[in-house]
Amino acid sequence: MRATRLVVIGDLHAGPDRSSLRGTLVNDLLSEWIDFVNKSIEPDAIVELGDRINPVDRESDIRTLGEMSGILSRSRCPVYYITGNHDLDNLTQEEHEKAIGSKLGNRYVVVKGLRLLLLNTQDPVIQGIGGMVSDEALDWLEREIGASPEKKVVFTHQALDEQPLKRNVHFENIENLAYVVNKRELLRIFEKAGNVIAAINGHVHWPSIASENGILYVSVPSFTDTWNQLGSIPGSFTLIDFSGEEIIVENHMFRPSILMGRFRTNRKKEG
């Protein structure tokens, strides 16, 4: 049987241009990208990790979200969304859900036997950038992880692993806001259950991969960020194949088309 194949994107920051985030270019490239994904990658699901917009005001944000989600609705596979720290600046969660035609909040979906846990880490947002998980959501997560035997993959906006952030122009000087504030509570739940195989986040805008205590931590690069070095937005995304005990992670740029790196892990224990 073919691997469970996920495409993960995040930090699109559609809307007006702001510094290295050229939001006005997102829709045109995203339209090309979704056609490419449908034809050439054929994933089982797409997960969008939040910070979809450079917020302006209620009406502008609703319009931007409608345009962006309309493009992604052309996907031949389901698209699942979680919330980033900028997504509710001018909107309630209900208004955001209506604009994109999709639920947010804490929930799970099962894709080819793999249980994806979509977690709200903006409960509340911390200093406009960081985030945490509510006590209620922690209880839900612990119950959900223990409720079934499927392998679990957890999706958050902010990071859960304490990755080095030196030379990250967005977070080098505010490292505490890169991570989920109460991440240790989440990690305790993961490690107690023993069936969480990966945790995937956006927010930090660059790719990072680490393996700790049998869990693969993956940071997905921003679709849009030029880092003030690129001539245009790169359309960066992450492709993840889950096949038995093996996980293969690839980080890609869409324009120009570059495979930036591949990581493979075999989770089968020796001996």
XYZ file of C-alpha atoms in Angstrom:
271
model
C 0.000 0.000 0.000
C 1.228 3.486 -0.837
C 2.468 5.640 2.002
C 0.171 8.136 3.663
C 1.266 11.291 1.870
C 0.797 14.742 3.377
C 1.666 18.127 1.938
C 2.102 20.799 4.605
C 2.240 24.558 4.038
C 2.105 27.519 6.354
C 2.741 31.188 6.936
C 1.303 32.317 3.605
C 0.805 35.876 4.899
C -1.474 36.828 1.999
C -2.530 40.450 1.732
C -0.348 43.569 1.653
C 3.438 43.308 1.401
C 5.230 43.556 4.739
C 9.020 43.416 4.895
C 10.122 39.991 3.614
C 6.501 38.779 3.377
C 5.270 39.799 -0.062
C 1.643 38.974 0.476
C 0.441 40.512 -2.801
C 2.194 37.737 -4.726
C 0.641 34.823 -2.832
C -2.544 34.163 -4.792
C -0.945 33.909 -8.229
C 1.754 31.515 -7.048
C -0.657 29.530 -4.885
C -2.872 29.006 -7.926
C 0.027 27.546 -9.897
C 1.118 25.521 -6.881
C -2.213 23.804 -6.227
C -2.406 22.676 -9.855
C 1.109 21.267 -9.528
C 0.243 19.444 -6.302
C -2.874 17.920 -7.849
C -1.010 16.701 -10.918
C 2.457 15.796 -9.654
C 2.277 15.009 -5.939
C -1.255 13.640 -5.373
C -1.258 13.805 -1.565
C -3.867 12.253 0.674
C -4.324 15.554 2.508
C -2.988 19.104 2.704
C -2.508 20.740 6.096
C -2.217 24.534 6.296
C -0.512 25.632 9.521
C -1.832 29.176 9.973
C -0.772 32.789 9.617
C -2.660 32.814 6.338
C -2.901 36.606 6.197
C -1.102 39.854 6.827
C -4.052 41.335 8.720
C -5.482 44.732 7.791
C -9.082 45.062 8.989
C -12.168 42.867 9.195
C -13.447 43.376 5.648
C -10.014 43.131 4.009
C -9.115 40.000 5.983
C -12.374 38.271 5.064
C -11.788 39.079 1.392
C -8.179 37.858 1.482
C -9.164 34.623 3.226
C -11.941 33.993 0.717
C -9.573 34.419 -2.223
C -6.890 32.203 -0.725
C -9.224 29.437 0.414
C -10.994 29.546 -2.953
C -7.704 28.646 -4.614
C -7.015 25.830 -2.157
C -10.556 24.502 -2.649
C -9.382 23.298 -6.068
C -7.363 20.629 -4.271
C -8.323 17.072 -5.165
C -7.686 16.020 -1.564
C -9.011 17.433 1.725
C -7.417 20.629 3.072
C -7.244 21.082 6.846
C -6.507 24.408 8.548
C -5.228 25.436 11.961
C -4.960 28.921 13.436
C -1.845 31.110 13.514
C -1.156 34.041 15.808
C -2.113 36.639 13.150
C -5.266 34.959 11.867
C -7.706 36.312 14.464
C -6.335 39.851 14.835
C -9.508 41.330 13.321
C -11.852 38.343 13.193
C -13.563 35.956 15.565
C -12.908 32.266 15.038
C -16.437 31.896 13.667
C -15.880 34.682 11.131
C -12.595 33.124 10.063
C -14.200 29.699 9.685
C -16.966 31.166 7.520
C -14.425 33.004 5.344
C -12.407 29.850 4.592
C -15.326 27.415 4.627
C -13.627 25.159 7.142
C -13.574 24.434 10.848
C -10.724 25.498 13.092
C -10.191 24.616 16.748
C -9.091 21.330 18.274
C -10.117 18.301 16.250
C -8.836 15.147 14.608
C -9.100 13.500 11.219
C -8.048 10.008 10.183
C -6.171 9.697 6.899
C -5.432 6.153 5.733
C -5.154 4.876 9.293
C -3.051 7.808 10.519
C -4.738 10.079 13.078
C -3.976 13.769 12.571
C -4.537 15.940 15.648
C -5.079 19.591 14.713
C -4.355 21.705 17.771
C -5.163 25.336 18.533
C -2.080 26.913 20.113
C -3.567 30.436 20.170
C -5.484 29.922 23.405
C -4.417 32.585 24.139
C -1.968 34.349 21.838
C 1.032 35.588 23.847
C 2.326 39.121 23.145
C 0.807 38.979 19.666
C 3.279 36.320 18.514
C 3.611 33.355 20.866
C 0.854 31.016 21.931
C -0.253 28.353 24.342
C -2.709 25.484 24.681
C -5.582 25.824 27.143
C -6.060 23.386 30.021
C -9.267 22.220 28.370
C -7.405 21.480 25.146
C -4.662 19.618 27.030
C -7.326 17.385 28.574
C -8.872 16.822 25.146
C -5.460 15.993 23.661
C -4.620 13.491 26.381
C -7.962 11.737 25.966
C -7.690 11.725 22.185
C -4.158 10.353 22.084
C -5.134 7.533 24.425
C -8.485 6.764 22.797
C -7.335 4.720 19.821
C -4.400 2.599 18.688
C -3.605 4.542 15.486
C -0.317 6.349 15.190
C -0.742 10.055 15.847
C 0.685 13.166 14.158
C 0.164 16.472 15.959
C -0.026 19.814 14.113
C 0.581 23.143 15.868
C 1.394 26.651 14.707
C 4.171 27.447 17.169
C 7.062 25.026 17.660
C 7.272 22.304 20.301
C 10.996 21.489 20.095
C 13.579 23.949 21.411
C 15.403 24.299 18.120
C 18.358 26.702 17.871
C 17.172 30.022 16.439
C 20.462 31.827 15.953
C 20.376 33.773 12.639
C 16.608 33.426 12.379
C 15.829 37.093 11.737
C 12.282 36.718 13.035
C 12.964 34.941 16.324
C 16.634 35.153 17.264
C 15.897 37.909 19.777
C 12.480 36.633 20.935
C 13.056 32.881 21.195
C 10.443 32.450 23.913
C 7.739 33.500 21.448
C 8.750 30.868 18.881
C 7.497 27.991 21.009
C 4.215 26.893 22.545
C 4.501 28.336 26.052
C 3.318 25.187 27.830
C 5.005 22.787 25.432
C 6.371 20.654 28.269
C 2.821 19.625 29.135
C 2.280 18.488 25.555
C 5.556 16.600 25.453
C 4.663 14.838 28.698
C 1.399 13.666 27.114
C 3.184 12.523 23.941
C 5.863 10.564 25.745
C 3.421 8.954 28.175
C 1.207 7.706 25.342
C 4.025 6.412 23.140
C 1.980 6.565 19.929
C 2.786 10.099 18.720
C 5.250 9.683 15.871
C 5.558 13.285 14.660
C 4.791 16.884 15.638
C 4.656 19.429 12.826
C 4.641 23.235 13.113
C 5.007 26.460 11.160
C 5.612 29.924 12.695
C 9.439 30.011 12.664
C 9.408 30.358 8.843
C 12.400 28.086 8.235
C 12.746 24.295 7.950
C 13.973 22.295 10.896
C 13.945 18.565 11.688
C 14.814 16.893 14.978
C 14.172 13.474 16.476
C 13.722 13.239 20.234
C 12.438 10.305 22.295
C 11.023 8.574 19.229
C 9.106 11.645 17.996
C 10.022 13.494 14.805
C 9.705 17.284 15.109
C 9.295 19.099 11.789
C 9.173 22.859 11.230
C 7.689 23.758 7.847
C 9.147 26.754 5.966
C 7.006 29.763 5.105
C 5.388 29.613 1.677
C 5.986 33.333 1.240
C 9.038 34.548 3.151
C 11.835 35.871 0.926
C 14.121 36.547 3.910
C 14.916 39.781 2.040
C 17.246 37.685 -0.115
C 15.024 36.206 -2.832
C 13.664 38.131 -5.793
C 10.173 36.741 -5.297
C 8.262 34.426 -2.993
C 9.487 30.806 -3.130
C 6.296 28.796 -2.562
C 8.076 26.621 -0.006
C 6.303 23.516 1.270
C 6.989 20.213 3.000
C 6.108 16.758 1.694
C 5.890 13.950 4.255
C 5.409 10.252 3.509
C 4.480 7.904 6.357
C 5.103 4.278 5.362
C 5.110 1.627 8.056
C 7.916 2.478 10.431
C 9.550 4.894 7.998
C 8.978 8.626 7.678
C 10.409 10.602 4.765
C 10.406 14.413 4.920
C 11.228 16.614 1.927
C 11.437 20.406 1.911
C 10.754 22.003 -1.461
C 10.769 25.386 -3.126
C 8.202 25.706 -5.895
C 9.685 28.719 -7.726
C 12.373 27.985 -8.648
C 11.738 24.247 -8.350
C 14.338 23.018 -5.858
C 14.379 20.033 -3.510
C 16.040 21.717 -0.524
C 16.594 18.555 1.475
C 15.380 15.071 2.349
C 15.326 13.390 5.757
C 14.493 9.735 6.285
C 14.013 7.915 9.539
C 13.275 4.261 10.182
C 11.484 3.955 13.484
C 11.901 0.192 13.729
C 13.941 -0.666 16.820
C 16.920 -2.926 16.346
C 17.525 -6.066 18.374
